[in-house]
Each structure stands twice: as structure tokens, then as C-alpha cells.
N, CA, C and O atoms as a Tinker XYZ file with bonds, in Angstrom:
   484  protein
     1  N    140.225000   80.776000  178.737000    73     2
     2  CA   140.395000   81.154000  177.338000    64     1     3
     3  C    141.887000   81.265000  177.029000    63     2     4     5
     4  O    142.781000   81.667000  177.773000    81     3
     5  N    141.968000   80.782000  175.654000    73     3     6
     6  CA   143.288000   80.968000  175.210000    64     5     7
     7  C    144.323000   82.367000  175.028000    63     6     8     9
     8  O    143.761000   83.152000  174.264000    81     7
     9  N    145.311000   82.766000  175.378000    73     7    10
    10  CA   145.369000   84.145000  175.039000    64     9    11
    11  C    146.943000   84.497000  174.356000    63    10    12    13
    12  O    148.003000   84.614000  174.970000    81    11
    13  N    146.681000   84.627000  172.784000    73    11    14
    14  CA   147.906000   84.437000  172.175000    64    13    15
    15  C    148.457000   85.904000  171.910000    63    14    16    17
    16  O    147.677000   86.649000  171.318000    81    15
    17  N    149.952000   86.523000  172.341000    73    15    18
    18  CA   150.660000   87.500000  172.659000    64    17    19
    19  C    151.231000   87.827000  171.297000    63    18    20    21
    20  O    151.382000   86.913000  170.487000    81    19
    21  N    151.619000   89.305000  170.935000    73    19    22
    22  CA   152.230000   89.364000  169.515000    64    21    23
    23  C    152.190000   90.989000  169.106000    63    22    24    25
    24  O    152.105000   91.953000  169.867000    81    23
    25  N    152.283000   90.963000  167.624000    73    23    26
    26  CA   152.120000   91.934000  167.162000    64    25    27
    27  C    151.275000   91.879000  165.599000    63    26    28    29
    28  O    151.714000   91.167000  164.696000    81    27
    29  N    150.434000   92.445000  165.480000    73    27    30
    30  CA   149.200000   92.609000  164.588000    64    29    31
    31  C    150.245000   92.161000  163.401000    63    30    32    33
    32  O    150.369000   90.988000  163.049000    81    31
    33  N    150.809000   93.004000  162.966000    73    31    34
    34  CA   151.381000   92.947000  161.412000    64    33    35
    35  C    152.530000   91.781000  161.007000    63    34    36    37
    36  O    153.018000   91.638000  159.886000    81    35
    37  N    152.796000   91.088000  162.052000    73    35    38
    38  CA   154.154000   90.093000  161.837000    64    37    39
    39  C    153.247000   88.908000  161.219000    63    38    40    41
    40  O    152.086000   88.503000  161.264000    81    39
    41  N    154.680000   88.549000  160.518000    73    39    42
    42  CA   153.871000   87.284000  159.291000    64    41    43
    43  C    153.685000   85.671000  160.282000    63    42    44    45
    44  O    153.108000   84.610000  160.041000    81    43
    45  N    154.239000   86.017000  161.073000    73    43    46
    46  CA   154.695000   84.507000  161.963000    64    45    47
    47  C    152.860000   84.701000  162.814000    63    46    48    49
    48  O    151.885000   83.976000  163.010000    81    47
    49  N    153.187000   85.862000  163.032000    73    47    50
    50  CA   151.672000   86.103000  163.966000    64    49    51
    51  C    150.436000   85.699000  162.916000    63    50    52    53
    52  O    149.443000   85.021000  163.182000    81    51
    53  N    150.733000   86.212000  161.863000    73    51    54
    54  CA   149.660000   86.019000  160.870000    64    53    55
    55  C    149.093000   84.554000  160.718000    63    54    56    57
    56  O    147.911000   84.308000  160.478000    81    55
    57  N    150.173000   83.532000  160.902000    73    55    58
    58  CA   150.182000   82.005000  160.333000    64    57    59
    59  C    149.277000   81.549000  161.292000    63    58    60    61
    60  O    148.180000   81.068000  161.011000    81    59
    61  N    149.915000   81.756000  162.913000    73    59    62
    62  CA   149.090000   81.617000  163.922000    64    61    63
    63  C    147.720000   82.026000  163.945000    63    62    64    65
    64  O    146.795000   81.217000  164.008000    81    63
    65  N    147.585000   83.158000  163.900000    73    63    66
    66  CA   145.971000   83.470000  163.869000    64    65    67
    67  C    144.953000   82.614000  162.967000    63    66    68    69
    68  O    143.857000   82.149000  163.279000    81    67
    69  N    145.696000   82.545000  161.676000    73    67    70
    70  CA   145.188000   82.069000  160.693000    64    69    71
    71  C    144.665000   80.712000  160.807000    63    70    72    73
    72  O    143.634000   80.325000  160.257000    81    71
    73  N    145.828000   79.642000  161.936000    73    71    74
    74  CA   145.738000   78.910000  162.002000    64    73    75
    75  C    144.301000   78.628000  163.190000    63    74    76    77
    76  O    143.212000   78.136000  162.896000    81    75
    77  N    144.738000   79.102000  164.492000    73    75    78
    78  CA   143.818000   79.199000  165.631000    64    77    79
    79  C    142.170000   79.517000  164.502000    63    78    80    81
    80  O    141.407000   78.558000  164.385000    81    79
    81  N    141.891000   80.535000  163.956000    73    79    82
    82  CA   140.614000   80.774000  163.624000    64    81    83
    83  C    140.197000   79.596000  162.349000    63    82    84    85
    84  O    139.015000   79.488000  162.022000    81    83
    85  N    141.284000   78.734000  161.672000    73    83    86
    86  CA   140.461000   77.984000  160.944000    64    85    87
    87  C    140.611000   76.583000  161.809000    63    86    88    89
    88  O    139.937000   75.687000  161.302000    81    87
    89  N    141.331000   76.184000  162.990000    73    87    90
    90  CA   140.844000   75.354000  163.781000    64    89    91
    91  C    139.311000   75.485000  164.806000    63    90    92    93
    92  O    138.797000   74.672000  165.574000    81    91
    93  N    138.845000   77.096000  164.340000    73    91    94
    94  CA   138.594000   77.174000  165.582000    64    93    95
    95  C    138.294000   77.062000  166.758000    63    94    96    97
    96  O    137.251000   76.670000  167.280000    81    95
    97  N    139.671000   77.580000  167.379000    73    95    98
    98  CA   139.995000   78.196000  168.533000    64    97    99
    99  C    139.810000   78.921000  168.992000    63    98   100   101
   100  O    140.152000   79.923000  168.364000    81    99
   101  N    138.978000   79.327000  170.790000    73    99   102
   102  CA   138.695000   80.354000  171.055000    64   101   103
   103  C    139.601000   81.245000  171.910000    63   102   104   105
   104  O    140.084000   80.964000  173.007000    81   103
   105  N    139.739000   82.369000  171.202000    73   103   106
   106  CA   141.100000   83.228000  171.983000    64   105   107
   107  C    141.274000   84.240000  171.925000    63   106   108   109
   108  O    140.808000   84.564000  170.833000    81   107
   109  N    141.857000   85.486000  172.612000    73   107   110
   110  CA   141.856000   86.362000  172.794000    64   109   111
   111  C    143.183000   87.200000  172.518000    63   110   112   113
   112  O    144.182000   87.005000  173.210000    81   111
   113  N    143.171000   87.926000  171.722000    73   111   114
   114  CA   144.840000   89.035000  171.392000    64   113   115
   115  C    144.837000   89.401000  171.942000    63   114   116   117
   116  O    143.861000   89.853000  172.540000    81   115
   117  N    146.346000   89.536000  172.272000    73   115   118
   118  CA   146.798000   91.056000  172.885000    64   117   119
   119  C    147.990000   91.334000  172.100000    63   118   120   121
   120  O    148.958000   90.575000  172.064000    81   119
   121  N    147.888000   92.646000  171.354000    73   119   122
   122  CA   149.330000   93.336000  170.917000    64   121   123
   123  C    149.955000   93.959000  171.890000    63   122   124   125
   124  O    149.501000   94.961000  172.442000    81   123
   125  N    151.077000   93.397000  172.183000    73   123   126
   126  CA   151.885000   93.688000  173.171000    64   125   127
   127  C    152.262000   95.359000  172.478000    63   126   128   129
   128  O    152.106000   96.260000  173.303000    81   127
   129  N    152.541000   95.625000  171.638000    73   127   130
   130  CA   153.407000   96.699000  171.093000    64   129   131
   131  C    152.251000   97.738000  171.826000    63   130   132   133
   132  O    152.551000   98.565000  172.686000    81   131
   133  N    150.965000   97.530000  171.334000    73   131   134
   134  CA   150.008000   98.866000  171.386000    64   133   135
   135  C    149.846000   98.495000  173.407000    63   134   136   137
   136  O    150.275000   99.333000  174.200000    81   135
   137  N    149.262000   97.319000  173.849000    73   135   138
   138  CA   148.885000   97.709000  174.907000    64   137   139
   139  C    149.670000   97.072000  175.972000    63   138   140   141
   140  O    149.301000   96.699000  177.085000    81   139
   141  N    150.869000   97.019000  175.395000    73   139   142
   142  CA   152.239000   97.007000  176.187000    64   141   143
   143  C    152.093000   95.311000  177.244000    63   142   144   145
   144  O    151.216000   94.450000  177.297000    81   143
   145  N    152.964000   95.420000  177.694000    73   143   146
   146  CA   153.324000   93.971000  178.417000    64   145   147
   147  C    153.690000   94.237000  179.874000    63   146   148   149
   148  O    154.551000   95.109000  179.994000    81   147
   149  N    153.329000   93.798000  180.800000    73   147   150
   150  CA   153.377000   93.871000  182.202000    64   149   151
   151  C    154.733000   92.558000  182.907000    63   150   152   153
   152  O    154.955000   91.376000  182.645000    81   151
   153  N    155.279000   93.431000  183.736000    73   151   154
   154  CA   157.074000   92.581000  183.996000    64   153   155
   155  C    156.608000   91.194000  185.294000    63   154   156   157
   156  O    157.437000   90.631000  186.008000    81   155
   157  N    155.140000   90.922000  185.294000    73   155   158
   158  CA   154.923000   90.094000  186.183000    64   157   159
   159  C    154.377000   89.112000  185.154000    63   158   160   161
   160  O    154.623000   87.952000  185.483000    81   159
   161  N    153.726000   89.224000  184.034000    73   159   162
   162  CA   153.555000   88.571000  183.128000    64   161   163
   163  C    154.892000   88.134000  182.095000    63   162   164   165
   164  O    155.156000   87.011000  181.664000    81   163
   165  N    155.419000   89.064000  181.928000    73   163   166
   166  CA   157.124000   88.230000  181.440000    64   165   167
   167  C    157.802000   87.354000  182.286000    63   166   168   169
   168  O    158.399000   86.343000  181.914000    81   167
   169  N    157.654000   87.945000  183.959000    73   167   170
   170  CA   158.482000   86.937000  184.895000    64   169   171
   171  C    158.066000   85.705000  184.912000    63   170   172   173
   172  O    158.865000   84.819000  185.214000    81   171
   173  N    156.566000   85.364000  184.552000    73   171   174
   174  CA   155.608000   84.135000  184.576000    64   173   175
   175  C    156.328000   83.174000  183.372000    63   174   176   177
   176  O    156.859000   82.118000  183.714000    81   175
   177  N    156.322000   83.574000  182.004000    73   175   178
   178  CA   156.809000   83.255000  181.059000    64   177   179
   179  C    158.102000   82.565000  181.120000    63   178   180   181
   180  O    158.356000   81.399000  180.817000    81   179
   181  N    158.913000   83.529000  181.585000    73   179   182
   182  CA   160.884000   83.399000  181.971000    64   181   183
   183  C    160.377000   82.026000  182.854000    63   182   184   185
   184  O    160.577000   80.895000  182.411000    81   183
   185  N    159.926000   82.188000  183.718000    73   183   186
   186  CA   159.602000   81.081000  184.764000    64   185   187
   187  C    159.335000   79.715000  184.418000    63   186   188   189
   188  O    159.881000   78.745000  184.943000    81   187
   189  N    158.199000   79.672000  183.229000    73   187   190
   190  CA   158.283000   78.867000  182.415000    64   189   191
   191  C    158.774000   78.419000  181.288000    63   190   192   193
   192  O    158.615000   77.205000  181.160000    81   191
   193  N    159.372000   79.001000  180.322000    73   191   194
   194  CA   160.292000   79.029000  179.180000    64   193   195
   195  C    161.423000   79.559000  179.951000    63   194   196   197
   196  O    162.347000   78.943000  179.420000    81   195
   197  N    161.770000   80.035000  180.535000    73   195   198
   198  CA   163.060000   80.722000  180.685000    64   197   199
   199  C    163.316000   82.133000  179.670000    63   198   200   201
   200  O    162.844000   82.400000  178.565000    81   199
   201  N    164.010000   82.685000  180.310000    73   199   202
   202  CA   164.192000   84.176000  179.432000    64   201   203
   203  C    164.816000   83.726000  177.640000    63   202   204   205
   204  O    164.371000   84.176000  176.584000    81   203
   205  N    165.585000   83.042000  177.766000    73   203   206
   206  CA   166.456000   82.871000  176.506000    64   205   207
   207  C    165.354000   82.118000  175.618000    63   206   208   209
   208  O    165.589000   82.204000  174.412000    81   207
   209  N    164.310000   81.468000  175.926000    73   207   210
   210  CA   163.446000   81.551000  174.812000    64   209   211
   211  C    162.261000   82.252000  174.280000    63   210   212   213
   212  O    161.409000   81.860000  173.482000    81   211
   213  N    162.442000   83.790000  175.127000    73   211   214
   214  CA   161.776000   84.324000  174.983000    64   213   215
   215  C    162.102000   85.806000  173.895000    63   214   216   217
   216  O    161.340000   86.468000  173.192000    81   215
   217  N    163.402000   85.897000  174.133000    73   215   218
   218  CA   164.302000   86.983000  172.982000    64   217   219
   219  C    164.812000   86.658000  171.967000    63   218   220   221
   220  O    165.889000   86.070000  171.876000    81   219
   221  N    163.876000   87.110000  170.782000    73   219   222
   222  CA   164.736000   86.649000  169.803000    64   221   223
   223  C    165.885000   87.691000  169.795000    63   222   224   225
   224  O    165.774000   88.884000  170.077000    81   223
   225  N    167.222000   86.903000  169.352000    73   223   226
   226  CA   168.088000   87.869000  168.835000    64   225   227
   227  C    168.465000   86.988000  167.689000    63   226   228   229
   228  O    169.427000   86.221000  167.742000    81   227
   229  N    167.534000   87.142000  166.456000    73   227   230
   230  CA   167.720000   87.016000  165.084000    64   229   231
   231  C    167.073000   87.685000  165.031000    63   230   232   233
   232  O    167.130000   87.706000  163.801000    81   231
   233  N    166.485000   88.278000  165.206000    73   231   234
   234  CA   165.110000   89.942000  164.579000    64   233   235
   235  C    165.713000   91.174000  164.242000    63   234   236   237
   236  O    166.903000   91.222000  164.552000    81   235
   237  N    165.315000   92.048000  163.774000    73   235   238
   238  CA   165.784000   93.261000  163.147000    64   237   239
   239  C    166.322000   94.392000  164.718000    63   238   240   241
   240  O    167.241000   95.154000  165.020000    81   239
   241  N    164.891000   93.772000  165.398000    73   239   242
   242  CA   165.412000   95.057000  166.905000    64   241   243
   243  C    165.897000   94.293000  167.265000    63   242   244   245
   244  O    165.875000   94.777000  168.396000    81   243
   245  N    166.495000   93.244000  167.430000    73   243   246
   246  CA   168.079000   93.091000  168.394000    64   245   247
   247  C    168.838000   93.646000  167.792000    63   246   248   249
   248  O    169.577000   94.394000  168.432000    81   247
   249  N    169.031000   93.556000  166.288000    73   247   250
   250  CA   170.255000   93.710000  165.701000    64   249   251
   251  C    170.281000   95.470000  165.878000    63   250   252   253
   252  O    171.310000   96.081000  166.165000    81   251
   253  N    169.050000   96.073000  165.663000    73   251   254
   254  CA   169.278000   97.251000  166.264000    64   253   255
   255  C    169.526000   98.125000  167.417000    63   254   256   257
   256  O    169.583000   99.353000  167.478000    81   255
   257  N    169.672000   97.155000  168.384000    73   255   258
   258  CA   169.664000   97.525000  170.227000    64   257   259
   259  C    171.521000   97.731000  169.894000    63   258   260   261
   260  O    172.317000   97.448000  168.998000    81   259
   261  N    171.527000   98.255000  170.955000    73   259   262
   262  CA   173.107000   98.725000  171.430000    64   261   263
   263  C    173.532000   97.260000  172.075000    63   262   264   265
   264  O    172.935000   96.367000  172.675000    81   263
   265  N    174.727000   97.469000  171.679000    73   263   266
   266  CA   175.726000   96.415000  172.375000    64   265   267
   267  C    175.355000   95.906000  174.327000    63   266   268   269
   268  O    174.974000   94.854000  174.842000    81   267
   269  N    175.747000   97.388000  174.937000    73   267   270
   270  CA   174.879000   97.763000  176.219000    64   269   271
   271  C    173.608000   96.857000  176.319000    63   270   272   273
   272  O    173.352000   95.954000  177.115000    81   271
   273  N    173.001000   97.285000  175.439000    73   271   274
   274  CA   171.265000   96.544000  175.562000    64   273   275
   275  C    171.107000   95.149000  174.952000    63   274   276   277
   276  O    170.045000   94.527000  174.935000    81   275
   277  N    172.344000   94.697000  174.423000    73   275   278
   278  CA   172.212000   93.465000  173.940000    64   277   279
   279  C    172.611000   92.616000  175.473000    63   278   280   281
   280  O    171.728000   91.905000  175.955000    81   279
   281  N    173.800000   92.714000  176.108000    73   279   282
   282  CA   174.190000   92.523000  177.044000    64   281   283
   283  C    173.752000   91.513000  178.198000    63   282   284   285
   284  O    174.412000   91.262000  179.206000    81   283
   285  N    172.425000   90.947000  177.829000    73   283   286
   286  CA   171.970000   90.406000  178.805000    64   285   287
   287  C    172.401000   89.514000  179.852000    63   286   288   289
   288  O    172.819000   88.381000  179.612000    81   287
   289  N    172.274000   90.183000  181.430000    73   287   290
   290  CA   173.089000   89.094000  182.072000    64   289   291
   291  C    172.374000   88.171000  182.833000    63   290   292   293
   292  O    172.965000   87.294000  183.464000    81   291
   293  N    170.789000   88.314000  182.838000    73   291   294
   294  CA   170.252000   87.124000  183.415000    64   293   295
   295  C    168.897000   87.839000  183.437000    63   294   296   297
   296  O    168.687000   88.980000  183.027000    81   295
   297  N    167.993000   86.978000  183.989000    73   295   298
   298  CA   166.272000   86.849000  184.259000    64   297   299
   299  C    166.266000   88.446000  183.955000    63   298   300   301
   300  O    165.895000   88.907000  182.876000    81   299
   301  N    166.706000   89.199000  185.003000    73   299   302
   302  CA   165.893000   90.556000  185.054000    64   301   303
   303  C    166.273000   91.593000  184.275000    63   302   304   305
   304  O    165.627000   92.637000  184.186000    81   303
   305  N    167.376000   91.348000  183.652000    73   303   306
   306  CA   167.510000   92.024000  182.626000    64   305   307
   307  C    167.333000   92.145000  181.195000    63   306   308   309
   308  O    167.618000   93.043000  180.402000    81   307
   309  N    166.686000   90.794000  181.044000    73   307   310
   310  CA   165.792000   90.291000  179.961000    64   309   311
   311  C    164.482000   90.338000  180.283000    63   310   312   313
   312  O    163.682000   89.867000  179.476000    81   311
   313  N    164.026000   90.894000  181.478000    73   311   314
   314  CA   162.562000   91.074000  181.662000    64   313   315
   315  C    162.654000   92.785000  181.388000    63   314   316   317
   316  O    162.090000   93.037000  180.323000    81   315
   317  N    163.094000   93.774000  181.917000    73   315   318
   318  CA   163.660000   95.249000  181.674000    64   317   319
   319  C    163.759000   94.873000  179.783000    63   318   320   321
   320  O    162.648000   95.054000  179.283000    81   319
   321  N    164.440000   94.579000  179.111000    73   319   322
   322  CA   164.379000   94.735000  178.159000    64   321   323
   323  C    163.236000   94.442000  176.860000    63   322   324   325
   324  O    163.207000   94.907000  175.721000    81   323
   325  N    162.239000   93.376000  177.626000    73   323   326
   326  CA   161.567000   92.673000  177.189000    64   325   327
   327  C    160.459000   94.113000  176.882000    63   326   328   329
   328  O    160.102000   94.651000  175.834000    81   327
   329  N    160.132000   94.411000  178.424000    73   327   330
   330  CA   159.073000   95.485000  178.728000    64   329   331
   331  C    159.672000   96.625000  177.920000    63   330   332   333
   332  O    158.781000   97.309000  177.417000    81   331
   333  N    160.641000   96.957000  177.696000    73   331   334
   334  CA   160.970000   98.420000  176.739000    64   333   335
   335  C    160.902000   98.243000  175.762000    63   334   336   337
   336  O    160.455000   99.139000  175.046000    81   335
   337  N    161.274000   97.094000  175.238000    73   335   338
   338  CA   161.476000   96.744000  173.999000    64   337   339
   339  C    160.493000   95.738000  173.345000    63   338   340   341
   340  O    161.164000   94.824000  172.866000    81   339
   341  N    158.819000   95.494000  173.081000    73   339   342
   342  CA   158.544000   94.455000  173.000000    64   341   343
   343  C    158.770000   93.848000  171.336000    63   342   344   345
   344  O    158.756000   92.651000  171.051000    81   343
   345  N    158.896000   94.534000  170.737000    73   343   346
   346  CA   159.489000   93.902000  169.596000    64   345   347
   347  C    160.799000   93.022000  169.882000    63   346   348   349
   348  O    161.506000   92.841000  168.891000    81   347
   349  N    161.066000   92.666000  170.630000    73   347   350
   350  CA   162.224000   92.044000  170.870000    64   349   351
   351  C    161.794000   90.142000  171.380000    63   350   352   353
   352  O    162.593000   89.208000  171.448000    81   351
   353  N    160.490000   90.124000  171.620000    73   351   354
   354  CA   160.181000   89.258000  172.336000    64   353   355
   355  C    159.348000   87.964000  170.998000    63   354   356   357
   356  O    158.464000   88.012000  170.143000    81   355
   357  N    160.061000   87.212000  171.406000    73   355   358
   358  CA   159.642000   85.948000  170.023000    64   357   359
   359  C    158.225000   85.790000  170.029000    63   358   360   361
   360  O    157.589000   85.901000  171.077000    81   359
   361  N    157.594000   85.498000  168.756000    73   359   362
   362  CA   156.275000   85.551000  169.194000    64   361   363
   363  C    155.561000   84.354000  167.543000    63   362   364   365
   364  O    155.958000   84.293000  166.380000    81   363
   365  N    154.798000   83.861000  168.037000    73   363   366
   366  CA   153.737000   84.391000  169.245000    64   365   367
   367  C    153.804000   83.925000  170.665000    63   366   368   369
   368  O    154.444000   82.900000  170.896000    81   367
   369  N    153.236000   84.541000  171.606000    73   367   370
   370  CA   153.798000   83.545000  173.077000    64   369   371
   371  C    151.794000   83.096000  173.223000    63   370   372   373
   372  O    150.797000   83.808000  173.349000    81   371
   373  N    151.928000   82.124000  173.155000    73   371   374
   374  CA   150.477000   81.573000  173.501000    64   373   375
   375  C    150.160000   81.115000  175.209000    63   374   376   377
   376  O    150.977000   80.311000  175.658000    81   375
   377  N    149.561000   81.358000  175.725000    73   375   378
   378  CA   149.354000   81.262000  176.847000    64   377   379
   379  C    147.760000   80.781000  177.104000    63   378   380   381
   380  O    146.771000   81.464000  176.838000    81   379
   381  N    147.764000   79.437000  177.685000    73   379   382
   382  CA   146.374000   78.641000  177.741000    64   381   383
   383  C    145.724000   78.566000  178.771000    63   382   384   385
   384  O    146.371000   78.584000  179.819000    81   383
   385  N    144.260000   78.459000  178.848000    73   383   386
   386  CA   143.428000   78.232000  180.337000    64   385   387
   387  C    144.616000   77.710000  181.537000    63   386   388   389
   388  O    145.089000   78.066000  182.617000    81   387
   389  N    144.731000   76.443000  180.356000    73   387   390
   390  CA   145.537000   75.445000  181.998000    64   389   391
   391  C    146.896000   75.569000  182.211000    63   390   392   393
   392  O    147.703000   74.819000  182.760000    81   391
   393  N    147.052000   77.067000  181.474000    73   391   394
   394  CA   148.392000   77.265000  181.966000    64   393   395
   395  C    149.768000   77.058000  181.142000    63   394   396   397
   396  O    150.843000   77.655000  181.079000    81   395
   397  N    149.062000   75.649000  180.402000    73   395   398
   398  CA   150.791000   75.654000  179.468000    64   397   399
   399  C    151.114000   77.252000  178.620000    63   398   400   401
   400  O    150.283000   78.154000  178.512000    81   399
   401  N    152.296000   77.276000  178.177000    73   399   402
   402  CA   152.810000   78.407000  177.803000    64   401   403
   403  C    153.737000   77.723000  176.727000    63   402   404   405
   404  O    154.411000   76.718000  176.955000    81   403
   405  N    153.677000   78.510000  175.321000    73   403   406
   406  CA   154.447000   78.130000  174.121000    64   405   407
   407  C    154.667000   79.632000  173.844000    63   406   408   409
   408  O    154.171000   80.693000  174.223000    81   407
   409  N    155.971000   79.093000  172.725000    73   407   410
   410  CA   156.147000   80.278000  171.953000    64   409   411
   411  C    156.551000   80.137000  170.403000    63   410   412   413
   412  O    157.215000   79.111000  170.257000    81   411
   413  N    156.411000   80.660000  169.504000    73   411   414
   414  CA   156.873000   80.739000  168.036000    64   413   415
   415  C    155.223000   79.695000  167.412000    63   414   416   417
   416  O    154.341000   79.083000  168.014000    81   415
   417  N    155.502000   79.954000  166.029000    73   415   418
   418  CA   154.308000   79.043000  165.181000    64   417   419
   419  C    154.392000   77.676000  164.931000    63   418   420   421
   420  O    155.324000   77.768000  164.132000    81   419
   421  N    154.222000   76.780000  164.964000    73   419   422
   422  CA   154.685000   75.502000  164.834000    64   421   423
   423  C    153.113000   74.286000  164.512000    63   422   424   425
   424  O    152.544000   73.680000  165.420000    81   423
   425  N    152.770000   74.221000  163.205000    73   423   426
   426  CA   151.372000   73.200000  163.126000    64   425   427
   427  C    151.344000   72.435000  163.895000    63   426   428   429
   428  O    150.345000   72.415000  164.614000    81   427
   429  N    152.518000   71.349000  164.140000    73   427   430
   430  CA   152.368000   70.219000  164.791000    64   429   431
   431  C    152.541000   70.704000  166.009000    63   430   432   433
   432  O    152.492000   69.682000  166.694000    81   431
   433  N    152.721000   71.641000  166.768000    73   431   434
   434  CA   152.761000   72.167000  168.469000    64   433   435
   435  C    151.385000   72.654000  168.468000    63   434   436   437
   436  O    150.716000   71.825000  169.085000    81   435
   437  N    150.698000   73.562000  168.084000    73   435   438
   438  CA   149.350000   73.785000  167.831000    64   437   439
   439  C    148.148000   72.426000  168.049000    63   438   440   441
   440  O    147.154000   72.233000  168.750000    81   439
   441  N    148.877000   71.710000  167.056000    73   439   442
   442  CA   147.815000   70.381000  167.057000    64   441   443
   443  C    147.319000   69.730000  168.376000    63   442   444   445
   444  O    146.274000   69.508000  168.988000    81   443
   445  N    149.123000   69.488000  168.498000    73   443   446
   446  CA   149.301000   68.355000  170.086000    64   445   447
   447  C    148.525000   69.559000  170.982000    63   446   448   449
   448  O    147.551000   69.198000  171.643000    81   447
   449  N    148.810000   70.566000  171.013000    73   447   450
   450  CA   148.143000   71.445000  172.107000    64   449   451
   451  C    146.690000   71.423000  172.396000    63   450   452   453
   452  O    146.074000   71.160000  173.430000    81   451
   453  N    146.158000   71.905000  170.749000    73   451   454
   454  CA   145.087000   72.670000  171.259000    64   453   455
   455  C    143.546000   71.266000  170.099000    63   454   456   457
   456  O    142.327000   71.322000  169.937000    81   455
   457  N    144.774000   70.171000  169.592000    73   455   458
   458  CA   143.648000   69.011000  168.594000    64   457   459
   459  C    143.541000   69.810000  167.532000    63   458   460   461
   460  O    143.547000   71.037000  167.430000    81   459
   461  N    143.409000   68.651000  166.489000    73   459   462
   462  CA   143.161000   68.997000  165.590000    64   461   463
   463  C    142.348000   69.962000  164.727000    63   462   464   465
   464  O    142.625000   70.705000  163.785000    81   463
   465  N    141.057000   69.618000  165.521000    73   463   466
   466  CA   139.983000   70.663000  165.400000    64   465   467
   467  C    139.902000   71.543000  166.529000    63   466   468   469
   468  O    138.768000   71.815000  166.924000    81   467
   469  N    141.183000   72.190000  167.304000    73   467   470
   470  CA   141.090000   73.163000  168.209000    64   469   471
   471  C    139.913000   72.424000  169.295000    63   470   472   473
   472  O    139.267000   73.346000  169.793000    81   471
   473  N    139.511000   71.304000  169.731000    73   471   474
   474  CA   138.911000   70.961000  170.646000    64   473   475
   475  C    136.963000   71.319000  170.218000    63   474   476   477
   476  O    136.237000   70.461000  170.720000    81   475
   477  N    136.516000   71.963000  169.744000    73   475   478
   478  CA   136.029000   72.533000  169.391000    64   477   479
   479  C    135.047000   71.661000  168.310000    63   478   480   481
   480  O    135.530000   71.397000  167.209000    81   479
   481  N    133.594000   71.194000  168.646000    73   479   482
   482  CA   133.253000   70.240000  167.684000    64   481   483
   483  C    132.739000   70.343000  166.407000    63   482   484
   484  O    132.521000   69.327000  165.745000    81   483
């Protein structure tokens, strides 16, 4: 099963959902904010995207983190920040049966991914 990462109220999350349920797509939320994010599941991510496409710093909580906490000097300190901070983390991060891993809203990435009609006849 598909399992797309986020936060309930963001408009970017909204497009996605919106999109997945009128392809439908079968998939499963998780709000990172309420039931938090695990640093072996970010390391998976970093692993595959790499950390730097996983932080936004155009969002409101970067711009609100301390200089200190902006600081990032590599993998694990963008995984530490990720986990304290999950508003910080670009979203949505979609994560699929077979493994591929995306992040942000994008129709035409959706499509190629998951078909037109979400696979789904």
C-alpha cells in the first residue's frame, strides 16, 4: 500500500489527497506532526532523496528556526532536525509498495507513478 507523509491542514497536502482519492488510489496517511516521524524512516528517505530534498527552507519554520538550527552540516543533522521539527520536512513525501519514494505535489509525477487512473480499474 501506498503511504503518503504530511500534515492534515497544508494546502500542497490537500492537492495530493485530492488528487490520490479522485484517481483512486489506495493509501494510507500518516500526519507526521500528530504521530510524529521515526529517524530510521527519515534515514531511508535521505538515502533515497538525500537530506536536501527533504527540508524545505522556503517554509515559515525554517525561517523561524535559529540560525544554530538552520546550520545544517550533513545527513544527521538534518535527520535530528527533521524528527524535532516535522514541519520542516517538504511534503508530501509519498512512499510506495515497491519502494519508490517522491516528494512535493506534482500531476504529471503522480501520473507517471501511480497511471492515470491510479492503476485501479
Amino acid at each position: 500500500m501506498t503511504t503518503i507523509y504530511g500534515i492534515k491542514n497544508c494546502d500542497t497536502m490537500k492537492k495530493a489527497l485530492t488528487w490520490l482519492d479522485e484517481h483512486r488510489v489506495d493509501y494510507t496517511f500518516h500526519d507526521y506532526r500528530k504521530a510524529g516521524i521515526t529517524p530510521e524512516t527519515l534515514a531511508r528517505w535521505c538515502d533515497k532523496l538525500g537530506w536536501e530534498a527533504l527540508v524545505n527552507t522556503r517554509g515559515t519554520t525554517w525561517r523561524k528556526l535559529s540560525p544554530e538550527q538552520q546550520a545544517i552540516s550533513g545527513r544527521a543533522d538534518a535527520i535530528a532536525l527533521m524528527e524535532a521539527n516535522t514541519s520542516v520536512i517538504r511534503r508530501p513525501v509519498i512512499e510506495t509498495e515497491s519502494g519508490e519514494i517522491i516528494t512535493g505535489f506534482d500531476p504529471l509525477r503522480f501520473e507517471l507513478l501511480f497511471g492515470a487512473t491510479g492503476g485501479q480499474p
